[in-house]
Tab-separated table of C-alpha atoms in Angstrom:
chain	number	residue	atom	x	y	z
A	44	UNK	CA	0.000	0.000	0.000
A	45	UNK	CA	1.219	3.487	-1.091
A	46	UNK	CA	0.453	6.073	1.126
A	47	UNK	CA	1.309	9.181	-0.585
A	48	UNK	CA	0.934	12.099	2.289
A	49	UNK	CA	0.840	15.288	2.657
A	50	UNK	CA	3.571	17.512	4.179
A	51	UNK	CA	1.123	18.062	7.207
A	52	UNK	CA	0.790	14.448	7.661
A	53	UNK	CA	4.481	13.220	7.205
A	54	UNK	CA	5.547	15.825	9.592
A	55	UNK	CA	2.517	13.966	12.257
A	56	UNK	CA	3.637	10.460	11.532
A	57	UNK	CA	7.476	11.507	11.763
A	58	UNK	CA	8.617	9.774	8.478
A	59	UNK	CA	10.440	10.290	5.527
A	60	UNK	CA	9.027	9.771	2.328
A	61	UNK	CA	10.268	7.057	-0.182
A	62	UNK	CA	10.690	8.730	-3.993
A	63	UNK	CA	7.594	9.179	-6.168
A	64	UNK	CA	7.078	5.831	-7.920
A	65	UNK	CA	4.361	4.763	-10.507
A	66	UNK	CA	2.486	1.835	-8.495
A	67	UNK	CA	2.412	-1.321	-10.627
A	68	UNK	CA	-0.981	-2.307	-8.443
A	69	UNK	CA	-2.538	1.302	-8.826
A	70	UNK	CA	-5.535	0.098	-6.333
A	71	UNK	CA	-3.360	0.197	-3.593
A	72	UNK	CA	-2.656	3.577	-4.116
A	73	UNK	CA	-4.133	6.178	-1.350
A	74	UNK	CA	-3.289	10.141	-0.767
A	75	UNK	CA	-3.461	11.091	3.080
A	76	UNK	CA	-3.858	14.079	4.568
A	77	UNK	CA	-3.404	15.446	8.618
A	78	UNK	CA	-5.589	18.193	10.277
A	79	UNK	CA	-7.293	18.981	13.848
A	80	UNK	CA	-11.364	19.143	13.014
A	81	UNK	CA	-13.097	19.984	16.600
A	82	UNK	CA	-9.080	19.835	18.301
A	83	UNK	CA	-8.753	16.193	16.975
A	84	UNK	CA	-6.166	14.732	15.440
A	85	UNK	CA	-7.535	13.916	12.070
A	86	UNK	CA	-6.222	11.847	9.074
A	87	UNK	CA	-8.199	11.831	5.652
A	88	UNK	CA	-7.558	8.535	3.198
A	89	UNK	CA	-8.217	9.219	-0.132
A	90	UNK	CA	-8.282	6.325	-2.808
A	91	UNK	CA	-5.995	7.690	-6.129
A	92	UNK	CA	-8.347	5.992	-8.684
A	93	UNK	CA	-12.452	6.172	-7.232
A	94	UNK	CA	-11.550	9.103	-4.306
A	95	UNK	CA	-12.929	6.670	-1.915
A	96	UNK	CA	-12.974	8.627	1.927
A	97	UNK	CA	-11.476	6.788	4.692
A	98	UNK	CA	-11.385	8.595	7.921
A	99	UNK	CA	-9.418	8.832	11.184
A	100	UNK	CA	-11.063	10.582	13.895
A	101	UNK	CA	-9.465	11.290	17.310
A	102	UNK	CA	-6.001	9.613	16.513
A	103	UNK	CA	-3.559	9.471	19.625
A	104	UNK	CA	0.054	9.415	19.773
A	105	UNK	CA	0.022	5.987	20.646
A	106	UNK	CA	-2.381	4.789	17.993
A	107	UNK	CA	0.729	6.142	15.482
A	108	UNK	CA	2.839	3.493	16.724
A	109	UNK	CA	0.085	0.667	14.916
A	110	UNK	CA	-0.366	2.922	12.403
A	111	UNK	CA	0.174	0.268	9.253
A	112	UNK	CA	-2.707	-1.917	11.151
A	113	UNK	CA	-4.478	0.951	12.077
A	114	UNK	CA	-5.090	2.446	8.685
A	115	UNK	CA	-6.187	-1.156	7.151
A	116	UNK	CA	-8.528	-1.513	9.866
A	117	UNK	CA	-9.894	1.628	9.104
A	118	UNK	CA	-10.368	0.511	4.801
A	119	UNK	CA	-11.912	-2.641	5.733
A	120	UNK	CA	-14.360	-1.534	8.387
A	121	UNK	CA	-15.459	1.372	5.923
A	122	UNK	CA	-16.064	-0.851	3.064
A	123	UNK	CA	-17.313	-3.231	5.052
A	124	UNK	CA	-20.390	-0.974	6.834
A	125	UNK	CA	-20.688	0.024	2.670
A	126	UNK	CA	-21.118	-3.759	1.982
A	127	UNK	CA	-18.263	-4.244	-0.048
A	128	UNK	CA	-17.001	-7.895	-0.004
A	129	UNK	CA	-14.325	-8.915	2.692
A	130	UNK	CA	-12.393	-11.145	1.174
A	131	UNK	CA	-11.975	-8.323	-1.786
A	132	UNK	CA	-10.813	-5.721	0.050
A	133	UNK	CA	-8.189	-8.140	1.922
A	134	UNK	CA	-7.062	-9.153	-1.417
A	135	UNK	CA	-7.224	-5.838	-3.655
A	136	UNK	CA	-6.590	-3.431	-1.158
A	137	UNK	CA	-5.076	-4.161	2.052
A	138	UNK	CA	-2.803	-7.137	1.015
A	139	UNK	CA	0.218	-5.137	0.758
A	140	UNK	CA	2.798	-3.029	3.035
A	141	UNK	CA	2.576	0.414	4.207
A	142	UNK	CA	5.206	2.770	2.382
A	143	UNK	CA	5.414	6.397	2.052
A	144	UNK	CA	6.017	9.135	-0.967
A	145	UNK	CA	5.044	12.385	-1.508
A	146	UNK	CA	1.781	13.722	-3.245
A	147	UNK	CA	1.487	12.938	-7.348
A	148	UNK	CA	0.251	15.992	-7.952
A	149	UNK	CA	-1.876	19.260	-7.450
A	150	UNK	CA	-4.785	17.593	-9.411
A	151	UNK	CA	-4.819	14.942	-6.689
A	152	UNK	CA	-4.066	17.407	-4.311
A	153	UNK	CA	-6.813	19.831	-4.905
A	154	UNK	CA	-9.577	16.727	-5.544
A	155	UNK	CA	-7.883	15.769	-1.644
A	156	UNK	CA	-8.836	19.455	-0.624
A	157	UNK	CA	-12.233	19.510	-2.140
A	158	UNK	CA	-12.931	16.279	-0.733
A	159	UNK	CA	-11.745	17.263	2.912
A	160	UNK	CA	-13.894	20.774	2.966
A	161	UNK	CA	-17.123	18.880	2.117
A	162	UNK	CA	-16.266	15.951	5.218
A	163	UNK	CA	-16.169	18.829	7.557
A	164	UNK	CA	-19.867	19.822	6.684
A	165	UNK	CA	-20.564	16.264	7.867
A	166	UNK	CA	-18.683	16.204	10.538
A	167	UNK	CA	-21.427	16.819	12.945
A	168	UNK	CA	-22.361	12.792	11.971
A	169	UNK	CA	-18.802	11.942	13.468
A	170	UNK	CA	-19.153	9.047	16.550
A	171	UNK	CA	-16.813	10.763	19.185
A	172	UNK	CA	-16.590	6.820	21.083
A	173	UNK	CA	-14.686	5.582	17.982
A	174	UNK	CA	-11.929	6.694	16.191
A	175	UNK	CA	-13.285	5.324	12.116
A	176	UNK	CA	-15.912	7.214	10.980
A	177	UNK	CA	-17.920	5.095	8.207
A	178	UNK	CA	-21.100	7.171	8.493
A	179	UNK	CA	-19.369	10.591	7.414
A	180	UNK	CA	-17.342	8.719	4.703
A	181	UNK	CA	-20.599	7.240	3.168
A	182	UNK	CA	-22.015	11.330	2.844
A	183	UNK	CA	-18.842	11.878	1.348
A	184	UNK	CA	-18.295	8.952	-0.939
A	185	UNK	CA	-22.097	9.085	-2.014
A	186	UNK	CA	-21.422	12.586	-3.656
A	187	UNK	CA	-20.453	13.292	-6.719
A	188	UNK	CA	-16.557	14.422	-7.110
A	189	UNK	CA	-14.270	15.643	-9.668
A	190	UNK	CA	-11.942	13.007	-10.742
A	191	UNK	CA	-8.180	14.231	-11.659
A	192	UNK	CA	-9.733	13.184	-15.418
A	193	UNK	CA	-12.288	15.738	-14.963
A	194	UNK	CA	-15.062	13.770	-14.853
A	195	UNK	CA	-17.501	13.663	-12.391
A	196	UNK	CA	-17.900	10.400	-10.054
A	197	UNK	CA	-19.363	9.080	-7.174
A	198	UNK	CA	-16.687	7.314	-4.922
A	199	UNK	CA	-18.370	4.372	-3.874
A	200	UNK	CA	-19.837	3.440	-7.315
A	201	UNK	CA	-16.547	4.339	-8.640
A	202	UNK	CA	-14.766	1.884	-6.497
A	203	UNK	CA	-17.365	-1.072	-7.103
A	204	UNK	CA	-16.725	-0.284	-10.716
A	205	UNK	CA	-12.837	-0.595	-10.263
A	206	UNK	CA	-12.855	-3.623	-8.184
A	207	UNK	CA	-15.500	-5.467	-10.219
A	208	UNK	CA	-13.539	-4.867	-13.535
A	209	UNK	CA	-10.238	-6.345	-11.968
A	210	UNK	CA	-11.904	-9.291	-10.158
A	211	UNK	CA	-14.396	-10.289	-12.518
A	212	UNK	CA	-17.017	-10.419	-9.676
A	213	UNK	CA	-19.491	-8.706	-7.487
A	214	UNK	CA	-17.886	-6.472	-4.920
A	215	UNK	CA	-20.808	-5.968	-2.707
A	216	UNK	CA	-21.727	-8.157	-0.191
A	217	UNK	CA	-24.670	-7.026	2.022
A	218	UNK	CA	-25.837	-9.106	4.895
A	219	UNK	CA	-29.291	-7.245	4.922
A	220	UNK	CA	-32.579	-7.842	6.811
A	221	UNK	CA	-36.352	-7.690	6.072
A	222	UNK	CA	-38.515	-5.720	8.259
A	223	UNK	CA	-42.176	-5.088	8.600
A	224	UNK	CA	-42.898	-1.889	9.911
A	225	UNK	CA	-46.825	-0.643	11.407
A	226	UNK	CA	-47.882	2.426	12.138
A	227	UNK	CA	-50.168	2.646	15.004
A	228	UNK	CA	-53.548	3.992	14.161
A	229	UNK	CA	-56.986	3.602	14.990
A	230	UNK	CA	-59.185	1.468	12.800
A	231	UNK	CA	-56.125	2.081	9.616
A	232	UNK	CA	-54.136	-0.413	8.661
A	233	UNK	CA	-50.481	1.535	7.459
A	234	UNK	CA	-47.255	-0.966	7.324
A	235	UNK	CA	-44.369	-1.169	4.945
A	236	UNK	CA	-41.823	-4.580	4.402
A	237	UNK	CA	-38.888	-3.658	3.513
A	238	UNK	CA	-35.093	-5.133	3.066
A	239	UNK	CA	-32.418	-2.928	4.228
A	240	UNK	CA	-28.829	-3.474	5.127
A	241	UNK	CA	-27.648	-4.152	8.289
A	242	UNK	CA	-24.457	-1.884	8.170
A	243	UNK	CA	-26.802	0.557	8.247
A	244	UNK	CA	-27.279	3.334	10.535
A	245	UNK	CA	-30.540	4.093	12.540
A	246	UNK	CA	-30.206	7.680	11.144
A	247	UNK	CA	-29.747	5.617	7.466
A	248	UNK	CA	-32.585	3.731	8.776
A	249	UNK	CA	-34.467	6.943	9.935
A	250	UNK	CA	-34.254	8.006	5.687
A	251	UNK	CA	-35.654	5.162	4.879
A	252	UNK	CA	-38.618	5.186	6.725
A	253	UNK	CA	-39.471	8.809	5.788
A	254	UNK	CA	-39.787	7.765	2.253
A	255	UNK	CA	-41.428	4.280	2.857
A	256	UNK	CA	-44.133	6.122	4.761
A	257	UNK	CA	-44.204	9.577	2.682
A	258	UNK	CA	-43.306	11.432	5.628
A	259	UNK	CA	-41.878	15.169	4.942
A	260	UNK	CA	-37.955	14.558	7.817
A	261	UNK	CA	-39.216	18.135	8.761
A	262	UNK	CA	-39.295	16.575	13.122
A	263	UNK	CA	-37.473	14.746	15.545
A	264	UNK	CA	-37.681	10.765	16.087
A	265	UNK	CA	-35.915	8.311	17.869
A	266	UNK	CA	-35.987	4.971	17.963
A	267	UNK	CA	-36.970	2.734	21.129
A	268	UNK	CA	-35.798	-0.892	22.781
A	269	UNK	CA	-37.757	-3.148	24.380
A	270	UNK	CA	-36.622	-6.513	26.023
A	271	UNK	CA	-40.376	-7.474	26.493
A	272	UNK	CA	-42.889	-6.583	23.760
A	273	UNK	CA	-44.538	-3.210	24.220
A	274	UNK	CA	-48.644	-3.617	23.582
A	275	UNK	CA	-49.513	-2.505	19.950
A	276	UNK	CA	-52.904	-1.281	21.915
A	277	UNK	CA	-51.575	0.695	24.837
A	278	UNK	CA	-51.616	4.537	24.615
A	279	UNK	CA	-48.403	5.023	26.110
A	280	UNK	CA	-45.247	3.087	25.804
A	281	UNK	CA	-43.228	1.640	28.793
A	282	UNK	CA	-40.443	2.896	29.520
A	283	UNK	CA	-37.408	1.698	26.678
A	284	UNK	CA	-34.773	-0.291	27.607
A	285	UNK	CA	-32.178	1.489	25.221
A	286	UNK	CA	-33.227	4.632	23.320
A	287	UNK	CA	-31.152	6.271	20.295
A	288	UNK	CA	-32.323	10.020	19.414
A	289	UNK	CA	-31.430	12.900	16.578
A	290	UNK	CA	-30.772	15.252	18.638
A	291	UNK	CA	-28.856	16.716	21.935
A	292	UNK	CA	-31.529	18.413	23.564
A	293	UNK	CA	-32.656	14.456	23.857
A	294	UNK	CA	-29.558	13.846	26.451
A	295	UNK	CA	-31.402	16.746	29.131
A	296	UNK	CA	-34.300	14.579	29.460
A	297	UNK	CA	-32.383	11.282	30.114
A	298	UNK	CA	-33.776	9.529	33.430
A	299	UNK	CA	-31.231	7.918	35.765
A	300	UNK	CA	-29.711	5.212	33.560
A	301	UNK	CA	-31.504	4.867	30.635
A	302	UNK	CA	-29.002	4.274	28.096
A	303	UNK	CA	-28.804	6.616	25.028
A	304	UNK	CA	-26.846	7.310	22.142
A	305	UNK	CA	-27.207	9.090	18.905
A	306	UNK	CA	-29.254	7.387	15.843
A	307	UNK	CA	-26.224	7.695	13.945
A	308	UNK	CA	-23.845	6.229	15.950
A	309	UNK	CA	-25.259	2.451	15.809
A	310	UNK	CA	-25.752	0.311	13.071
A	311	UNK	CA	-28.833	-2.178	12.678
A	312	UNK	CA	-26.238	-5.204	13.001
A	313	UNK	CA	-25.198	-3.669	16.534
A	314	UNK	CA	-28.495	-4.228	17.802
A	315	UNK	CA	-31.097	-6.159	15.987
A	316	UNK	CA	-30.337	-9.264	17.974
A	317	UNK	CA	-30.227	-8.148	21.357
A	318	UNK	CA	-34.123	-6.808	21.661
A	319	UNK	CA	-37.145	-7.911	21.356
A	320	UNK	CA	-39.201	-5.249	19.685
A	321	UNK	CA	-37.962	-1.810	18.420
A	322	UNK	CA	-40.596	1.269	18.024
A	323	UNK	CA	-39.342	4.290	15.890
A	324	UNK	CA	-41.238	7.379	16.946
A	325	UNK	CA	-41.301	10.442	14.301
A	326	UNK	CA	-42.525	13.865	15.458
A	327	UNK	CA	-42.464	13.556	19.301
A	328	UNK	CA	-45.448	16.351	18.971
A	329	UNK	CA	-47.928	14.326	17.095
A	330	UNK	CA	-46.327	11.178	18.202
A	331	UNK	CA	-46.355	8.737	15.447
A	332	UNK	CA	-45.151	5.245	16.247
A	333	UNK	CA	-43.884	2.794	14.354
A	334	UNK	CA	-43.365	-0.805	15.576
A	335	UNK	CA	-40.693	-2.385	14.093
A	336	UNK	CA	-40.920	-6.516	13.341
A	337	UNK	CA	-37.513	-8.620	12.333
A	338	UNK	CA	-38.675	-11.039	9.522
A	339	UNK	CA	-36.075	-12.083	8.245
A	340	UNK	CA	-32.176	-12.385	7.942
A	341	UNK	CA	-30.926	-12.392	4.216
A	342	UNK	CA	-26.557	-13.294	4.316
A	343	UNK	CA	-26.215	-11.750	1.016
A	344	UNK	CA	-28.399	-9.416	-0.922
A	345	UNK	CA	-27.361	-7.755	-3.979
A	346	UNK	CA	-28.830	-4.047	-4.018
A	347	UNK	CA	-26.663	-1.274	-2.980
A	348	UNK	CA	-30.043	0.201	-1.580
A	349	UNK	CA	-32.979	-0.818	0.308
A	350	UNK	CA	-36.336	-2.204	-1.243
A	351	UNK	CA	-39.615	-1.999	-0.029
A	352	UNK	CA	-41.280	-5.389	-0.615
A	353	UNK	CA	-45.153	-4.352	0.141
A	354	UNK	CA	-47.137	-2.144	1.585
A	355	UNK	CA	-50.688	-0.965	2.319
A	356	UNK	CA	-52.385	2.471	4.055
A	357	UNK	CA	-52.067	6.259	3.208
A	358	UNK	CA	-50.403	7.705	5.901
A	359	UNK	CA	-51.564	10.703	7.554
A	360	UNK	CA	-50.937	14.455	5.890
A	361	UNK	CA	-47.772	15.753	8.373
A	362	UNK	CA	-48.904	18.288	10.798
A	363	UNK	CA	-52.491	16.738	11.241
A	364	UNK	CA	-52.369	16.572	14.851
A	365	UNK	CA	-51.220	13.270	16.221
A	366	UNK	CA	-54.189	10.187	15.758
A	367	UNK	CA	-57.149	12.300	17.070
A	368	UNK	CA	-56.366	15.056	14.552
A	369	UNK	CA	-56.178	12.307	11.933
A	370	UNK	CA	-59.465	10.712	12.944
A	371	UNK	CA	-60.752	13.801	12.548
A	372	UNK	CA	-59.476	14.854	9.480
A	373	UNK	CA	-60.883	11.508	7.573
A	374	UNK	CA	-64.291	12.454	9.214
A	375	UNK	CA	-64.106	15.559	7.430
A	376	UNK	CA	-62.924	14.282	4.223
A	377	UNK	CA	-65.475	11.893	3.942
A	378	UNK	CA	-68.238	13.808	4.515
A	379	UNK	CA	-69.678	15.630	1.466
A	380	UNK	CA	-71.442	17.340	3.283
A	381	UNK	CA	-68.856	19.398	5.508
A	382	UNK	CA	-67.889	22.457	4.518
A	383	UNK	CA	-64.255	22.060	5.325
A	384	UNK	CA	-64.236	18.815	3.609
A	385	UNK	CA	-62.852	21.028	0.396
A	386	UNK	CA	-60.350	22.811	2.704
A	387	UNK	CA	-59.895	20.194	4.371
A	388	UNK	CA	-58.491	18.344	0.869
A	389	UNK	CA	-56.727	20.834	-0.349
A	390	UNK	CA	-54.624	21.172	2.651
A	391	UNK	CA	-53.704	17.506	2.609
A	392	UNK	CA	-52.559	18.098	-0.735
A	393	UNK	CA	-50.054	21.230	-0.688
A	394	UNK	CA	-48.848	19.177	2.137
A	395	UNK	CA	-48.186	15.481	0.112
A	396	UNK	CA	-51.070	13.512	1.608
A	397	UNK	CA	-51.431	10.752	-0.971
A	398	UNK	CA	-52.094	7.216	-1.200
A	399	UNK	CA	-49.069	4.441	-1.122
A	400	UNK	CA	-47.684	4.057	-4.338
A	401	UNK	CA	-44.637	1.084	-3.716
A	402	UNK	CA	-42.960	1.919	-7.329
A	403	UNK	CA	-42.823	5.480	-6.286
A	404	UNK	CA	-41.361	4.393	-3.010
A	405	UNK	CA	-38.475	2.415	-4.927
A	406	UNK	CA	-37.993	4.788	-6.963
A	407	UNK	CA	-36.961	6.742	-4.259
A	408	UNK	CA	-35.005	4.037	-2.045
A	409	UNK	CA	-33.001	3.494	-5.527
A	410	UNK	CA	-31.385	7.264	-4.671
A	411	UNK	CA	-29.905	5.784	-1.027
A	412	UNK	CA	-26.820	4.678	-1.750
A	413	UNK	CA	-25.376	2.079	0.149
């Protein structure tokens, strides 16, 4: 592996560079960069041919002294929560020995520049408990970048491209699950199945379910865990065994114990396993719930991005006031003889009320790249 680093980041690591050399493997070929984001030692990998992000949050002087297995640990667990195929990347891109040179060029170096000014916008995703940040490289590598040919790319369908052109095989690899997913109403009948990976996020997951269920992402939500399952009837829930949230305001209202993290901080695979019923809650005003069922575990699905499988129910217009507001608003709508009814319907429509249409929904899920 050819690290090819920065001034900034030689002068971190304390070595020398080798000479420039043309790589005879050009996939193991990475530029590297050092800076302090938030007063932590940061390093940014990025891959020479696809501009593939790898990052290093929170390094420490004594993580330096690993820093060969440090960095491959770092490639592989990235790729891996992307659901690129293990035994690829220990093959393709990991396979070989650190060495150091100096940056090719300023094409490279200004594409490394670019790239590091857009992962600070998204730093604000960054898990502060661990030092490799895979949810802030999948922003980045899901954008579209200026390749030193001067095209535009996007780095993780770049790097599939690369690696499935030299190996003559699928590079993805997604262990993936299949949910079905209610929402609690009165009398309605709203659910979605879906398949979605299990490297995902909760906040990944969070995306999905606003398009499955035509929601507008404009509130909070946070997903709940139960040991026992909660009562689909109940009006209130019992108090969650584990709770992840979207925002820090959350952490104020945290009761002695409870444990909580950030949605984006913990991946489906994390968790799935260990409780039996999850609830995702969206607009903690209106208070829509959403209980979560585990189907099925699929080893290896093929989609970069997740499907829904099914569906029925219109779900309610945002803003409608929680379920009473919605039970009112279909009493209005289907009377013809209310005079708000015609409000009433017009109001559902400049906000997106409208009924489930699952190719639509794909359509949309087809945009969430993995």
């Amino acid at each position: 592996m050819l690290i090819q680093s920065t001034k900034a980041l030689q002068k971190y690591l304390k070595v020398d560079p080798e000479p420039k050399q043309e790589l005879a493997a050009p996939l193991v070929g990475w530029h590297a960069h050092f800076k302090k984001i938030d007063r932590k030692n940061t390093i940014i990998l990025v891959h020479d041919i696809s501009l593939y992000t790898v990052i290093l949050y929170g390094v420490k002087a004594k993580d330096v002294k690993n820093f060969e297995q440090l960095v491959k640990q770092a490639i592989t667990d990235t790729l891996i929560a992307d659901g690129f195929n293990e035994q690829i990347i220990q093959k393709e891109l990991v396979a070989e020995d650190l060495s150091y040179t100096s940056t090719k060029g300023r094409k490279m170096v200004a594409s490394l520049n670019q790239i590091i000014q857009e992962m600070e916008f998204f730093m604000y995703e960054a898990n502060s408990e661990s030092m490799i940040q895979p949810s802030v490289s999948r922003k980045v590598n899901s954008s579209l970048h200026k390749s030193s040919s001067g095209e535009y790319i996007k780095p993780i369908e770049e790097l599939q491209h690369v690696l499935e052109r030299k190996v003559g095989k699928k590079a993805f690899q997604q262990p993936a699950v299949q949910l079905k997913v209610t929402l609690k109403l009165e009398g309605q009948q709203v659910w979605r199945r879906l398949v979605v990976s299990i490297n995902q996020t909760f906040a990944s997951l969070h995306d999905i379910l606003q398009i499955a269920f035509n929601w507008t992402n404009s509130h909070l939500y946070e997903f709940t865990f139960y040991q026992q399952q909660p009562s689909f009837t109940d009006y209130y829930l019992p108090d969650a065994n584990y709770t992840l949230v979207s925002h820090p305001e959350a952490f104020a209202y945290r009761e002695d114990g409870q444990k909580m993290k950030y949605a984006h901080q913990i991946a489906l695979r994390d968790v799935l396993d260990k409780y039996k019923s999850i609830v995702y809650t969206y607009d903690l005003g209106d208070d829509w719930q959403h209980f979560i069922e585990v189907e099925e575990w699929i080893d290896d699905y093929d989609p970069r991005y997740p499907v829904c499988l099914d569906g029925d129910g219109t779900t309610p217009p945002e803003n409608v006031g929680g379920i009473t507001g919605y039970c009112n608003f279909l009493e209005v709508i289907q009377s013809k003889d209310d005079r708000d009814r015609e409000w009433m319907l017009n109001w559902a429509e400049s906000v997106g009320y409208q009924p489930f249409d699952k190719d639509m929904v794909n359509e949309q899920l087809s945009k969430i790249s993995y």
